[in-house]
mmCIF file of C-alpha atoms in Angstrom:
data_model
loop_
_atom_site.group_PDB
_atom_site.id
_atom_site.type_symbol
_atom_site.label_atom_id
_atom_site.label_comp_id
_atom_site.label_asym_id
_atom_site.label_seq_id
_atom_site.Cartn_x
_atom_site.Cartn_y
_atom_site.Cartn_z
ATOM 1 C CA UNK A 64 12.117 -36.912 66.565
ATOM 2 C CA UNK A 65 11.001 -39.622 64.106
ATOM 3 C CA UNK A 66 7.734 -37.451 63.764
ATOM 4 C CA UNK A 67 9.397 -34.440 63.214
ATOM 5 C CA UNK A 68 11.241 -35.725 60.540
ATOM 6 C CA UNK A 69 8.085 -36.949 58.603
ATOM 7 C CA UNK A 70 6.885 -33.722 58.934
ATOM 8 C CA UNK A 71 9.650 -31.625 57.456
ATOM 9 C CA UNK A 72 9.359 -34.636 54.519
ATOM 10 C CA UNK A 73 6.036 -33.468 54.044
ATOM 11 C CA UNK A 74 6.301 -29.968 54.014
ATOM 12 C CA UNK A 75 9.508 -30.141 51.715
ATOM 13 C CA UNK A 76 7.241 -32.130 49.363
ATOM 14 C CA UNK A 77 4.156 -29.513 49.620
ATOM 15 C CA UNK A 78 6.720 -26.781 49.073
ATOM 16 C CA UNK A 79 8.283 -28.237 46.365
ATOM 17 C CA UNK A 80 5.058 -28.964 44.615
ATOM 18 C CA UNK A 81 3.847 -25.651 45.304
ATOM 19 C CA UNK A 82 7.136 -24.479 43.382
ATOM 20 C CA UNK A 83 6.731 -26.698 40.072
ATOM 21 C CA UNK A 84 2.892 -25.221 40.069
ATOM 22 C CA UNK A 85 4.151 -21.768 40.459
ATOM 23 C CA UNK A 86 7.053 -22.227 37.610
ATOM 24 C CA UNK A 87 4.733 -23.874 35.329
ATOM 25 C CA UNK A 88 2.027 -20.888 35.952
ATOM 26 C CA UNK A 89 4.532 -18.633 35.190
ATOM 27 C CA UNK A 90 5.437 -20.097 32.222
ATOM 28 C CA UNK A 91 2.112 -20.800 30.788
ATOM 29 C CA UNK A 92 -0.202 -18.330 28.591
ATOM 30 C CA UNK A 93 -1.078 -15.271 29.654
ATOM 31 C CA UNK A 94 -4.392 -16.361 28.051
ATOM 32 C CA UNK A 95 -6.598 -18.767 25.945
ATOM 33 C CA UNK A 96 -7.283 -16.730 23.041
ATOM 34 C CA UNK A 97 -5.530 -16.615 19.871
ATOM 35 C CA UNK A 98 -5.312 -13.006 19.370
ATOM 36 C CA UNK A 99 -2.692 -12.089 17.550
ATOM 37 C CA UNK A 100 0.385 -9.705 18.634
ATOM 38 C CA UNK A 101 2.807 -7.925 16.533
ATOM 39 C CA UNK A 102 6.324 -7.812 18.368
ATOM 40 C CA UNK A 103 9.407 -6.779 17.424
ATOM 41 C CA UNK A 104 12.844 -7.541 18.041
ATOM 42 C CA UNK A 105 14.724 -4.427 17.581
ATOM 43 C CA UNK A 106 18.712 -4.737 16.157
ATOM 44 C CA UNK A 107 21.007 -5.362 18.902
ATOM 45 C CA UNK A 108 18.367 -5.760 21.780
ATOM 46 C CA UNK A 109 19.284 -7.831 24.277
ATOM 47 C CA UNK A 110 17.263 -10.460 25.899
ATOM 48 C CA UNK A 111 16.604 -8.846 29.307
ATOM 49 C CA UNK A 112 14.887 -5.783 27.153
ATOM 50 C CA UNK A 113 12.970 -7.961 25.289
ATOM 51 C CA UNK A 114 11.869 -9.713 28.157
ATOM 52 C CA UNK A 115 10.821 -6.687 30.020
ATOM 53 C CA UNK A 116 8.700 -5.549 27.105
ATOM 54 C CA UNK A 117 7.148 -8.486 26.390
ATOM 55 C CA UNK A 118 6.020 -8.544 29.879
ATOM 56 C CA UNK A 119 4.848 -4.907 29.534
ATOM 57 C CA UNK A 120 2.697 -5.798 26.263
ATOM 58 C CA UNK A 121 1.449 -8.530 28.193
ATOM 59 C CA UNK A 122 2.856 -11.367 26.336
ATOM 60 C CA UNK A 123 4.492 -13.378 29.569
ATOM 61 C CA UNK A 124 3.841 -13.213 33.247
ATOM 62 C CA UNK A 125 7.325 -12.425 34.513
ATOM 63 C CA UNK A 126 10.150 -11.294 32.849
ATOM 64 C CA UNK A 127 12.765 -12.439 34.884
ATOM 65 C CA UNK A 128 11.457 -15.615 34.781
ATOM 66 C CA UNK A 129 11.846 -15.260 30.818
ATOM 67 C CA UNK A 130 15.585 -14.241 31.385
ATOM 68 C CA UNK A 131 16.610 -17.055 33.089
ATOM 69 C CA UNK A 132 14.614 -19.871 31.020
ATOM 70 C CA UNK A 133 16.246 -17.690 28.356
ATOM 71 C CA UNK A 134 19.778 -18.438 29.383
ATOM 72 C CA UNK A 135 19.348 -22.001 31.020
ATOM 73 C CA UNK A 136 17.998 -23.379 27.283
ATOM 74 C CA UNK A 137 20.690 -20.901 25.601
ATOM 75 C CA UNK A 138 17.907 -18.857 23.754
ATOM 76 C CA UNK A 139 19.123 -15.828 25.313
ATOM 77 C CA UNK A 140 21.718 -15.533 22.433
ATOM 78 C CA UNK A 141 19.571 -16.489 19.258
ATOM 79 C CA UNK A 142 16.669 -13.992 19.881
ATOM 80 C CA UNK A 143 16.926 -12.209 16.272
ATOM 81 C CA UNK A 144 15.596 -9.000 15.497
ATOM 82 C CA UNK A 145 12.343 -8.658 13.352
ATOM 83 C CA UNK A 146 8.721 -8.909 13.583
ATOM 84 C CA UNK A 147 7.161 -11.310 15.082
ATOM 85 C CA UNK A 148 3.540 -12.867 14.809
ATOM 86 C CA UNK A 149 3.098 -13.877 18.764
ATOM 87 C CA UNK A 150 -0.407 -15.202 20.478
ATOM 88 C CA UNK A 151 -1.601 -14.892 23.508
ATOM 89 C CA UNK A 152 -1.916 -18.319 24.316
ATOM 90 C CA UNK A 153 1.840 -19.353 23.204
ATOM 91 C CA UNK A 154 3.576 -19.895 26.491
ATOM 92 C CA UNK A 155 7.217 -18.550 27.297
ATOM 93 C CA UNK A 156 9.159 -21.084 25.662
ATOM 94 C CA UNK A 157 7.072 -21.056 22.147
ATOM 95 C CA UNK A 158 7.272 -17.308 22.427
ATOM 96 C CA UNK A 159 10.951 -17.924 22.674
ATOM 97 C CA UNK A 160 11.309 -20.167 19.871
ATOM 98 C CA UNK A 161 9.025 -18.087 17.597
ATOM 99 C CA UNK A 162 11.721 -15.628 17.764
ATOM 100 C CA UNK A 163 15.029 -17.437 18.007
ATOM 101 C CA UNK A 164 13.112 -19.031 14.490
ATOM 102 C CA UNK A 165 14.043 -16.150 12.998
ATOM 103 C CA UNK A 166 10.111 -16.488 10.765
ATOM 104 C CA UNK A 167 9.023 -12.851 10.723
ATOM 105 C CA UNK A 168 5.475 -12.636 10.417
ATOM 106 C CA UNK A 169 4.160 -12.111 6.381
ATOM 107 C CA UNK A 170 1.116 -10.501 5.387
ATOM 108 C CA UNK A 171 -0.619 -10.320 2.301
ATOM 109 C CA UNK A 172 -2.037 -6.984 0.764
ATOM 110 C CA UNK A 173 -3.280 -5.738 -2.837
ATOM 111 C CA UNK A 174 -3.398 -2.654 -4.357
ATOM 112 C CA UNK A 175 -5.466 -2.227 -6.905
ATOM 113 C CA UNK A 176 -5.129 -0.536 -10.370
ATOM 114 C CA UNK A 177 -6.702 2.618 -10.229
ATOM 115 C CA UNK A 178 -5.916 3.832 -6.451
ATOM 116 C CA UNK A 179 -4.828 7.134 -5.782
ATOM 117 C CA UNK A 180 -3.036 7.768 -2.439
ATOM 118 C CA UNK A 181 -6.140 8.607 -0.332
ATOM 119 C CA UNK A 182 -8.002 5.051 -1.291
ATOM 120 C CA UNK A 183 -4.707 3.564 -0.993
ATOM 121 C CA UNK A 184 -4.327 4.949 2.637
ATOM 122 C CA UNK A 185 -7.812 4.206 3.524
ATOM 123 C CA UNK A 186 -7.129 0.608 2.760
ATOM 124 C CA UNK A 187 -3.957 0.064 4.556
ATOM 125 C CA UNK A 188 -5.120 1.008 7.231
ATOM 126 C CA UNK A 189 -8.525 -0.778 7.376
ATOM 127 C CA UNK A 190 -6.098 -4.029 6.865
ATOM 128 C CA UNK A 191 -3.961 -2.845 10.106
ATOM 129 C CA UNK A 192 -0.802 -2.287 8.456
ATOM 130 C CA UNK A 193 -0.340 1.712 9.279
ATOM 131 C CA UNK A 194 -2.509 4.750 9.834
ATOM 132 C CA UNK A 195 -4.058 6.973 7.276
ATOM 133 C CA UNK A 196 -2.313 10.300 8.663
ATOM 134 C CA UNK A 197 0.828 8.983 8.754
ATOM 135 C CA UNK A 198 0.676 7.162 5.220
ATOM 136 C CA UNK A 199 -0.244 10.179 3.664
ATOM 137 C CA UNK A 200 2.465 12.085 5.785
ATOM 138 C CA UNK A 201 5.242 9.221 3.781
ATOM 139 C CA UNK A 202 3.604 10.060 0.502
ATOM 140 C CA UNK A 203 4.915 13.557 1.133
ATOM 141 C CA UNK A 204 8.063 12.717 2.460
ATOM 142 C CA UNK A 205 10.821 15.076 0.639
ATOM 143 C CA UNK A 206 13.254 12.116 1.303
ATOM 144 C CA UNK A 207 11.766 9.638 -0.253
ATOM 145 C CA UNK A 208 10.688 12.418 -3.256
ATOM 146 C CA UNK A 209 14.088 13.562 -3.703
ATOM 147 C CA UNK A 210 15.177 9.649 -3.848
ATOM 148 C CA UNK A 211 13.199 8.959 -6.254
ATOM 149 C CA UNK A 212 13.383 12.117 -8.537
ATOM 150 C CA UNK A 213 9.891 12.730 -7.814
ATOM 151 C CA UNK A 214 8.763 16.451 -9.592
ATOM 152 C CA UNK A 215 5.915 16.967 -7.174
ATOM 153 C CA UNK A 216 4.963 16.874 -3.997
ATOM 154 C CA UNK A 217 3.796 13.878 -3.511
ATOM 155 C CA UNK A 218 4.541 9.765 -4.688
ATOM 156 C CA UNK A 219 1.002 9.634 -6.353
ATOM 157 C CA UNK A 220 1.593 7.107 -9.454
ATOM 158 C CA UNK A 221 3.918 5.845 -8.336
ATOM 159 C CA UNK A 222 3.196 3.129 -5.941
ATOM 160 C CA UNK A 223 3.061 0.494 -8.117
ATOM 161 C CA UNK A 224 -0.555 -2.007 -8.253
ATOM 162 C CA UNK A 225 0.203 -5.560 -7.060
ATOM 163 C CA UNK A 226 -0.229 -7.799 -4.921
ATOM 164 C CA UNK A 227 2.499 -7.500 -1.988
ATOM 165 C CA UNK A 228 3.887 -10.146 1.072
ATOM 166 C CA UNK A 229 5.286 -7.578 3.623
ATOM 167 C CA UNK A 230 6.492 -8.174 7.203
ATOM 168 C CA UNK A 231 3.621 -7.130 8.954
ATOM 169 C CA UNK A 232 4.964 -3.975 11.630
ATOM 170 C CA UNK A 233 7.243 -2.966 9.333
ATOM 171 C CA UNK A 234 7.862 1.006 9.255
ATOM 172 C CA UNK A 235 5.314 2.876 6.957
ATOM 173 C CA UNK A 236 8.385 4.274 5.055
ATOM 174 C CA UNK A 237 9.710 0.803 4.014
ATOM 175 C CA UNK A 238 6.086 0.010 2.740
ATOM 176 C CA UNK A 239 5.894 2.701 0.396
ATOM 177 C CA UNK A 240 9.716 2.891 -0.637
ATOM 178 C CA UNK A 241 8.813 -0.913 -1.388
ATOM 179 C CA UNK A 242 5.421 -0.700 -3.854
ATOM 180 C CA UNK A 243 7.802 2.173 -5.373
ATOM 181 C CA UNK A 244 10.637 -0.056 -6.327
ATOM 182 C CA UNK A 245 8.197 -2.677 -7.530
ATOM 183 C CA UNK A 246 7.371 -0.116 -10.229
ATOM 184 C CA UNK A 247 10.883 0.538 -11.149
ATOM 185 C CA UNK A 248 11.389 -3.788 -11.159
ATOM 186 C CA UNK A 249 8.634 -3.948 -13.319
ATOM 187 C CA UNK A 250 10.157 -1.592 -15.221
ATOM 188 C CA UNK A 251 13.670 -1.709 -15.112
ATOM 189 C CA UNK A 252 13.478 0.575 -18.470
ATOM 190 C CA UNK A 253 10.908 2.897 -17.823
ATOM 191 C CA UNK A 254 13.519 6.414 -17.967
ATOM 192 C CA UNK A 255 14.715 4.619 -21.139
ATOM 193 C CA UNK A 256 11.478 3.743 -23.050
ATOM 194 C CA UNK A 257 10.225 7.602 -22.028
ATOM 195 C CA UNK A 258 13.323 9.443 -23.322
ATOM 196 C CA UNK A 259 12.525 7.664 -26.788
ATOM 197 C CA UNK A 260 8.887 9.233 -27.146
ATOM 198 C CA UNK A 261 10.350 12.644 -25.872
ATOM 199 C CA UNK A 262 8.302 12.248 -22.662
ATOM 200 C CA UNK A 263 10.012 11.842 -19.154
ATOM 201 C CA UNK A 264 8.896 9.014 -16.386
ATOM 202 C CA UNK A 265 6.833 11.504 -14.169
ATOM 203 C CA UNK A 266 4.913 12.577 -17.562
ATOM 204 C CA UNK A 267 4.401 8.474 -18.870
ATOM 205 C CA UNK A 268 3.270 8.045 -15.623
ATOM 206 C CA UNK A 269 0.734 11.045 -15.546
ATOM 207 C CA UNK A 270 -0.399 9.776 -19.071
ATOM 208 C CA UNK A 271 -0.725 5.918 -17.784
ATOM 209 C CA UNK A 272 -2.642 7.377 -14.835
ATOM 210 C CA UNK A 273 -5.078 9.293 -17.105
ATOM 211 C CA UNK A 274 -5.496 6.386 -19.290
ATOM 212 C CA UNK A 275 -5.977 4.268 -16.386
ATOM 213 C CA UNK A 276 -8.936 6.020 -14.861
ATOM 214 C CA UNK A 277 -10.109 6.439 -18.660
ATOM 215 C CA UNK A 278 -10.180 2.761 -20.343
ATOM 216 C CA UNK A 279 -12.952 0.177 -19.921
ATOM 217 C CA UNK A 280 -12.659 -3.754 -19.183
ATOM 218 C CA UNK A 281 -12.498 -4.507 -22.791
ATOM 219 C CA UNK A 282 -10.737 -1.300 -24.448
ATOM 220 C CA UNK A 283 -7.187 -1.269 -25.726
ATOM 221 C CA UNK A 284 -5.747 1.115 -23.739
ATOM 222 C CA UNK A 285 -3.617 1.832 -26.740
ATOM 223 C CA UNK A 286 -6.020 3.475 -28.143
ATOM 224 C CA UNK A 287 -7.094 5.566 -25.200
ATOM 225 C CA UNK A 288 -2.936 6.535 -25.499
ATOM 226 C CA UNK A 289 -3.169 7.405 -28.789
ATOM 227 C CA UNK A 290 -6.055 9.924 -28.549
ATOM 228 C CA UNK A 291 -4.709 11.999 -25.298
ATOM 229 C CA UNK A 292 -1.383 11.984 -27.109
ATOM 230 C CA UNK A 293 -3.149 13.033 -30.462
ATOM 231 C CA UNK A 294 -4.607 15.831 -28.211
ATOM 232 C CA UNK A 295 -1.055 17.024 -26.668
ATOM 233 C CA UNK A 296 0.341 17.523 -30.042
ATOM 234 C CA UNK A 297 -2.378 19.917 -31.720
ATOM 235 C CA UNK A 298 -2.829 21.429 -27.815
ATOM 236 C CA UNK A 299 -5.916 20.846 -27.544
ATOM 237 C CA UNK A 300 -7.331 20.355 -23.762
ATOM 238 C CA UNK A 301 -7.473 17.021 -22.863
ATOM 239 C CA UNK A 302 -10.900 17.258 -21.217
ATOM 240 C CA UNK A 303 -10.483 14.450 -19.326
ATOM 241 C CA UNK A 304 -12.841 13.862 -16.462
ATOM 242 C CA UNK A 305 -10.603 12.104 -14.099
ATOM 243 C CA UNK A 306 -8.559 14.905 -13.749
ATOM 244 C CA UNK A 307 -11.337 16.984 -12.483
ATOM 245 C CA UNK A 308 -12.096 14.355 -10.014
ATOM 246 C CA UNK A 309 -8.515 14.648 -8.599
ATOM 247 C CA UNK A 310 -8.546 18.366 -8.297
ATOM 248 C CA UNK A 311 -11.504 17.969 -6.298
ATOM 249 C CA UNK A 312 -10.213 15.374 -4.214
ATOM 250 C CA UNK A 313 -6.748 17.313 -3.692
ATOM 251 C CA UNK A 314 -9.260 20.788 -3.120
ATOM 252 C CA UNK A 315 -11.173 18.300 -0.052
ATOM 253 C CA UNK A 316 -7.647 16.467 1.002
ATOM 254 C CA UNK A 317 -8.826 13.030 0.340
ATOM 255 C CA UNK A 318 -10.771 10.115 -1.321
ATOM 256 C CA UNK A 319 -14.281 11.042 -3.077
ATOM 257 C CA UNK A 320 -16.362 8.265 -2.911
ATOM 258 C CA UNK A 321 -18.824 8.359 -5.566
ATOM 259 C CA UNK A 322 -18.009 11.801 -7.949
ATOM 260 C CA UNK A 323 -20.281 13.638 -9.013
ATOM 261 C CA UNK A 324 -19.386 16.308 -11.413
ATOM 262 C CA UNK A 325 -21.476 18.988 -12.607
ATOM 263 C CA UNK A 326 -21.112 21.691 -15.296
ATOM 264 C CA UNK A 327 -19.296 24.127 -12.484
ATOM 265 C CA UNK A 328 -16.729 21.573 -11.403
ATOM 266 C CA UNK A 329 -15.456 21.119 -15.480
ATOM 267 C CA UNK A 330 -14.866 25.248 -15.124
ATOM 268 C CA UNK A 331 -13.088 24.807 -11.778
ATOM 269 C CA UNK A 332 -9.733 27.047 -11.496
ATOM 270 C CA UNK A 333 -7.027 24.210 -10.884
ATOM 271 C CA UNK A 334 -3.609 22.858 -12.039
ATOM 272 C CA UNK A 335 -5.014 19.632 -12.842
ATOM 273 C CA UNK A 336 -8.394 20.430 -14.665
ATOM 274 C CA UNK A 337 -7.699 19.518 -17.596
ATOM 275 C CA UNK A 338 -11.010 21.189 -18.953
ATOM 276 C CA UNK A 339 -9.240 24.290 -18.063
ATOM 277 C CA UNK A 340 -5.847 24.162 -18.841
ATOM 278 C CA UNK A 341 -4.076 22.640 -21.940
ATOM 279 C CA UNK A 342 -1.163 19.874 -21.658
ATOM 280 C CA UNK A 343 -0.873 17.225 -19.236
ATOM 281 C CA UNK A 344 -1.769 17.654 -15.404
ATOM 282 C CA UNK A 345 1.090 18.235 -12.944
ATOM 283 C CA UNK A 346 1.401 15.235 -12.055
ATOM 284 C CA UNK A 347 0.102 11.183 -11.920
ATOM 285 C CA UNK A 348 -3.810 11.076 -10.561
ATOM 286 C CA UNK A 349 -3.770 7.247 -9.366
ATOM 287 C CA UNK A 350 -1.710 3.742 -9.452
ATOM 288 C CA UNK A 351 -1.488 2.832 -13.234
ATOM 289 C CA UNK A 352 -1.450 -0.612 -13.452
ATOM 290 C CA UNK A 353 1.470 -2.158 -16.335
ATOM 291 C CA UNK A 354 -1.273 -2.411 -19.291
ATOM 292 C CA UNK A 355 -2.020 1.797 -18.791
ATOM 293 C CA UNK A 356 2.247 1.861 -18.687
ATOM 294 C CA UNK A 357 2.584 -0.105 -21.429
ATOM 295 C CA UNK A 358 0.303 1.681 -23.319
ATOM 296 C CA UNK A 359 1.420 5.292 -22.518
ATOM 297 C CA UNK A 360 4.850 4.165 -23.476
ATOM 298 C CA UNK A 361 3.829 2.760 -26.711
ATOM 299 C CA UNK A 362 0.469 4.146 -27.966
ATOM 300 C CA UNK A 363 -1.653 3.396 -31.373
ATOM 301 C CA UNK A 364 -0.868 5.194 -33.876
ATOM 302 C CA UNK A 365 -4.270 6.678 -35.233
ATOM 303 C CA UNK A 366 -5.625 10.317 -35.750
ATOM 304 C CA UNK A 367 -8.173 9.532 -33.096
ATOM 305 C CA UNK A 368 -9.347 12.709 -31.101
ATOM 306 C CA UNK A 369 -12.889 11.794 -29.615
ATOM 307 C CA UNK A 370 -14.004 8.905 -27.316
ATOM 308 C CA UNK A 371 -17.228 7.803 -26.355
ATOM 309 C CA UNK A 372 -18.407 5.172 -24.247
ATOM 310 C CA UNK A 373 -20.415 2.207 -26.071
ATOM 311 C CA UNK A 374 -22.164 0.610 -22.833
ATOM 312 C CA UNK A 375 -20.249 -2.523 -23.904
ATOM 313 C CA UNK A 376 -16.822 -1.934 -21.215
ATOM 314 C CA UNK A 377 -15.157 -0.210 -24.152
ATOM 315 C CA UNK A 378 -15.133 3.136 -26.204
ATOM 316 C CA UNK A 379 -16.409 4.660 -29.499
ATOM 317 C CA UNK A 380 -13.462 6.081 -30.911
ATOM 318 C CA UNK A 381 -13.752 8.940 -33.685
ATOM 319 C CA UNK A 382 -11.554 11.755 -35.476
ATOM 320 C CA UNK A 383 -13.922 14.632 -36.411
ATOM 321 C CA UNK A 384 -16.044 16.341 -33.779
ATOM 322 C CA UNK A 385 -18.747 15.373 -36.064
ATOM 323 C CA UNK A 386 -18.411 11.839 -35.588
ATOM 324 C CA UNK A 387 -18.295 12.243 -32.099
ATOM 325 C CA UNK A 388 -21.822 13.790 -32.037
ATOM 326 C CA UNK A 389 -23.102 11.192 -33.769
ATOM 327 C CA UNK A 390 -21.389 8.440 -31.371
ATOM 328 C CA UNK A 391 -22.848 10.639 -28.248
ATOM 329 C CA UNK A 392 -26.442 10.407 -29.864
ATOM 330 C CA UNK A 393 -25.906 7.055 -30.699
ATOM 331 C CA UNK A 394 -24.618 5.182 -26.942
ATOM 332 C CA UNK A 395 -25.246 8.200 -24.696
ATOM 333 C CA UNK A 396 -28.787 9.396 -26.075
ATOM 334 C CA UNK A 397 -30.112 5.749 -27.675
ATOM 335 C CA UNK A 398 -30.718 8.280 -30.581
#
């Protein structure tokens, strides 16, 4: 009997051991890696749905071993929505406190001055923060047009360059409603300052855009204002190149590399040649950054018509056709 005893002892022992291994393999990383996860925590989810899709992504071994460790350390309660930055070799009770922390995951991005949509799709993407179809399909979004009084179809100009700390997984919408209102921050006057040159936002923006794409590291983009306003008033064509790049890109549906444009493309039949047709283009071309703004909302005042490029990172600047001729011989030709 005595020997019987020491036996069940024993096995009670091995069986309990065998338990604590199992409950501690449960709870321990799914692996050794520190690949990085995305999760959220959707509003109002409770804990046994966000234990059951954590196990599905892969996250934790068992998910109702997550429910109960959940509710015997009272985390089942404090698991607040968001997005979460979760690794593969957190185990289940850091994965819990990452989100009871409430410390939704931050990522940094930059959009450059310059951008138009399709570059700026490309790149969010590449950096993992949403897909190039279905940026492109926000851009369009009559929603978030008609929100914004947007005349076109599309938000082109109006994602505003900077540099941006986003919750990482967050809906492509909220990203681009967000870079929008940054313009509007920046500018918290911009309807304002427009209605006092007789221009309105969507055309200040068009003319930042052009002068954007136009200026050179050291020009005043003042003066690259003053000579595509200069232009407006006498209607003459604005001839501006970038334009013509944009029509082509809009014509292929998305980001030309390296432009090439020949004699043909200047005599191309579209709404935003600006070889072709006289005024301003329908619409923004690219991301103006606040120095193009600025400078479309308060250009030189000169009788400047001409520009030229002086191989220096700024212009030639000139009022008589004549003296551009001479400023074309002179940087362009080395004459």
């Amino acid at each position: 009997m005595k020997k019987i005893f020491i036996i069940l002892i024993i096995l009670a022992a091995v069986i309990s051991a065998s338990s604590v291994f199992l409950f501690q393999y449960m709870i321990s990383p799914v692996g050794g890696d520190k690949e990085k996860v995305y999760f959220e925590v959707k509003q109002g989810e409770g804990a046994s749905a966000i234990a059951n899709r954590l196990e599905l992504q892969g996250l934790i071994r068992n998910s109702k071993i997550f429910l109960a460790l959940a509710k015997y350390l009272k985390y089942d309660r404090k698991l607040l929505s968001g997005y979460y930055e979760i690794s593969r070799d957190m185990n289940m009770i850091d994965i819990m406190k990452r989100i009871n922390s409430g410390k939704q995951a931050m990522a940094r991005f930059t959009i450059a001055e310059g951008k138009n949509i399709y570059e700026i799709a490309n790149y969010l993407e590449a950096e993992g923060f949403t897909t190039k179809k279905e940026f492109l399909e926000v851009c369009h979004d009559k929603e978030i047009l008609e929100k914004y009084n947007i005349p076109s179809d599309s938000v082109e100009g109006y994602i505003f360059p900077s540099t941006y700390y986003i919750v990482k997984g967050n809906p492509t919408k909220v990203l681009v409603t967000y870079m929008i209102d940054s313009l509007f921050k920046e500018f918290p006057d911009l309807e304002e300052r427009a209605k006092k040159i007789g221009r309105t936002v969507h055309e200040v923006l068009t003319m930042a855009s052009i002068v954007e794409k136009e200026m050179g590291p050291l020009d005043d983009p003042k003066l690259i204002s003053s000579v595509y306003y200069n232009r407006l008033n006498i209607d003459k064509r604005l001839e501006a190149d970038p334009t013509t790049i944009y029509a082509m890109t809009l014509v292929k549906g998305d980001y030309i590399e390296k432009p090439n444009l020949r004699y043909d493309d200047l005599r191309m039949v579209h709404p935003y040649n600006t070889y072709k047709n006289t005024g301003l283009p329908p619409g923004p071309i690219c991301s103006a950054g606040a120095r193009a703004i600025e400078a479309a909302l308060n250009p030189a005042d000169t009788d400047y018509i001409f520009f030229v490029a002086d191989g220096t990172g700024k212009h030639a600047f000139s009022v008589t056709y004549e003296e551009h001729v001479e400023n074309i011989n002179r940087y362009i030709f080395k004459k």
